[in-house]
PDB file of C-alpha atoms in Angstrom:
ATOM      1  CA  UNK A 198     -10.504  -2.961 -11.888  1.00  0.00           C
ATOM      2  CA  UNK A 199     -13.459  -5.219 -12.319  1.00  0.00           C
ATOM      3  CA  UNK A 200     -13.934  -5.145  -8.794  1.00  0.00           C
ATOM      4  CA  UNK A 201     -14.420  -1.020  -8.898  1.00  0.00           C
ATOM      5  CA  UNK A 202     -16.395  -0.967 -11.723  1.00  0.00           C
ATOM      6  CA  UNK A 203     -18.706  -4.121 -10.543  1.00  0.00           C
ATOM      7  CA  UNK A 204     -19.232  -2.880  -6.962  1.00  0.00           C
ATOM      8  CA  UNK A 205     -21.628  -0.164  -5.275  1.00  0.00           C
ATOM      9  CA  UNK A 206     -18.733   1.564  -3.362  1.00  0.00           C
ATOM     10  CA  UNK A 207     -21.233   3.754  -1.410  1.00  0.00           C
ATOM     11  CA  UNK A 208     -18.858   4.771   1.319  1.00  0.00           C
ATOM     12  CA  UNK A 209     -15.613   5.238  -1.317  1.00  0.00           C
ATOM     13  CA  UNK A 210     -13.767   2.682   0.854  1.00  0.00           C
ATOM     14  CA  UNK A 211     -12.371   1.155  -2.797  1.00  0.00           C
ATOM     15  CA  UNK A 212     -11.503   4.783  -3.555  1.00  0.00           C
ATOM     16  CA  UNK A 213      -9.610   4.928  -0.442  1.00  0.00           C
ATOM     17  CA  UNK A 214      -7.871   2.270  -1.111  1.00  0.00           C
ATOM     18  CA  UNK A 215      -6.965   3.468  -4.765  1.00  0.00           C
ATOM     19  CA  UNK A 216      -5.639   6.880  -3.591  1.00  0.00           C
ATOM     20  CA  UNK A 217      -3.779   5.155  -0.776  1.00  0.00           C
ATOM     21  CA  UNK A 218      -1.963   2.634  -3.409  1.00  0.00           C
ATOM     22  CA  UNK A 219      -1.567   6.179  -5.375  1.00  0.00           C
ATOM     23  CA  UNK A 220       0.075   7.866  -3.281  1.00  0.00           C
ATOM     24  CA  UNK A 221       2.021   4.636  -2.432  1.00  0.00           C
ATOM     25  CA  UNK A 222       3.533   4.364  -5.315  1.00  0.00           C
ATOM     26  CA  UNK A 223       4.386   7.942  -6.526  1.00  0.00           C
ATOM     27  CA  UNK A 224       5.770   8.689  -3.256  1.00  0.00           C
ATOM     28  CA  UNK A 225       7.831   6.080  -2.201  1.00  0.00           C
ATOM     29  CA  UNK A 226      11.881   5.639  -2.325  1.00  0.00           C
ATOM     30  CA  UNK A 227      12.028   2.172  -3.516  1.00  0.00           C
ATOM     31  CA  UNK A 228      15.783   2.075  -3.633  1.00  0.00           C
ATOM     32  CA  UNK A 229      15.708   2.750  -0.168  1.00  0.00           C
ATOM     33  CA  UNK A 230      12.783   0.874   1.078  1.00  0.00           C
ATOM     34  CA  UNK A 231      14.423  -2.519  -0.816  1.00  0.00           C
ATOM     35  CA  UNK A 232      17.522  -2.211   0.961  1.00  0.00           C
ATOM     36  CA  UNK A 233      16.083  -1.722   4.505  1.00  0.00           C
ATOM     37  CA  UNK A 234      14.520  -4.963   4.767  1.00  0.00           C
ATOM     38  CA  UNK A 235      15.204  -8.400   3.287  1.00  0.00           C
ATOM     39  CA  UNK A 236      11.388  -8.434   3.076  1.00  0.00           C
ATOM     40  CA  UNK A 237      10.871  -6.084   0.565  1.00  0.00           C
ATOM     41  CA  UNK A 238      13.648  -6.811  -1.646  1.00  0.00           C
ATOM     42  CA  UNK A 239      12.498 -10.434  -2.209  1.00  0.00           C
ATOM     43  CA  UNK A 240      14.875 -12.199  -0.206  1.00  0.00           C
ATOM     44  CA  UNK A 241      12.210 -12.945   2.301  1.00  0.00           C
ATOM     45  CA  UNK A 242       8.702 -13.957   1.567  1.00  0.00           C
ATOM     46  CA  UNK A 243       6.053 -11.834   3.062  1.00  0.00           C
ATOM     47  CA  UNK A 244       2.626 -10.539   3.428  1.00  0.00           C
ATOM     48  CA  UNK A 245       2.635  -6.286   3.242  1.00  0.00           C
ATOM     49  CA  UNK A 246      -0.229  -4.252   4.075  1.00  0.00           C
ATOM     50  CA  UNK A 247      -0.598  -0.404   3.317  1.00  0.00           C
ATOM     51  CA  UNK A 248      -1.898   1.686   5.090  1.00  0.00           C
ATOM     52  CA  UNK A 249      -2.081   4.874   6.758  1.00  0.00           C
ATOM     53  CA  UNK A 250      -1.174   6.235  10.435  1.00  0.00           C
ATOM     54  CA  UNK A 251      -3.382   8.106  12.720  1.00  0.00           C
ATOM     55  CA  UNK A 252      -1.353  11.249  11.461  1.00  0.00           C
ATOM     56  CA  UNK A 253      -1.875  10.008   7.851  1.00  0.00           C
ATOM     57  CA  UNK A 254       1.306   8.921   6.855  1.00  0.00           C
ATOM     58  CA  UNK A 255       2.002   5.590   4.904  1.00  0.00           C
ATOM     59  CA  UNK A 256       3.226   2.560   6.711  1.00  0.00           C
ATOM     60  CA  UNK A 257       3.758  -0.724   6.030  1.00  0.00           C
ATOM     61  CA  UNK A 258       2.829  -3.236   8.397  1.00  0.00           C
ATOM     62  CA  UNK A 259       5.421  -7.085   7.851  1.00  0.00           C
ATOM     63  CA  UNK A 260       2.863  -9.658   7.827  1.00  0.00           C
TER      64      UNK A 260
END
């Protein structure tokens, strides 16, 4: 949050990023996203990114 409020976010890249996380979370079957992939259940540890396709759905890319 300080980073949004301390920042001159002139091309709303932070506000991209916001929605994105947004819609993220409200959107997402975490039951079923846990059990698909060691990763994301914590068995694993990993690096996740978030982010959206070229027909604007959400992906997550496995670091």
């Amino acid at each position: 949050m300080d980073t949004y409020f301390n920042t001159d976010d002139v091309e709303g890249e932070l506000d991209q990023k916001i929605e994105l996380l947004r819609d993220f979370l409200e959107n997402s079957d975490f039951p079923k996203l846990r059990s698909s992939d060691q990763r994301f259940s914590g068995g694993q540890e990993s690096n996740v990114v978030i982010k959206r396709n070229k027909r604007g759905r959400i992906v997550l890319e496995v670091l």
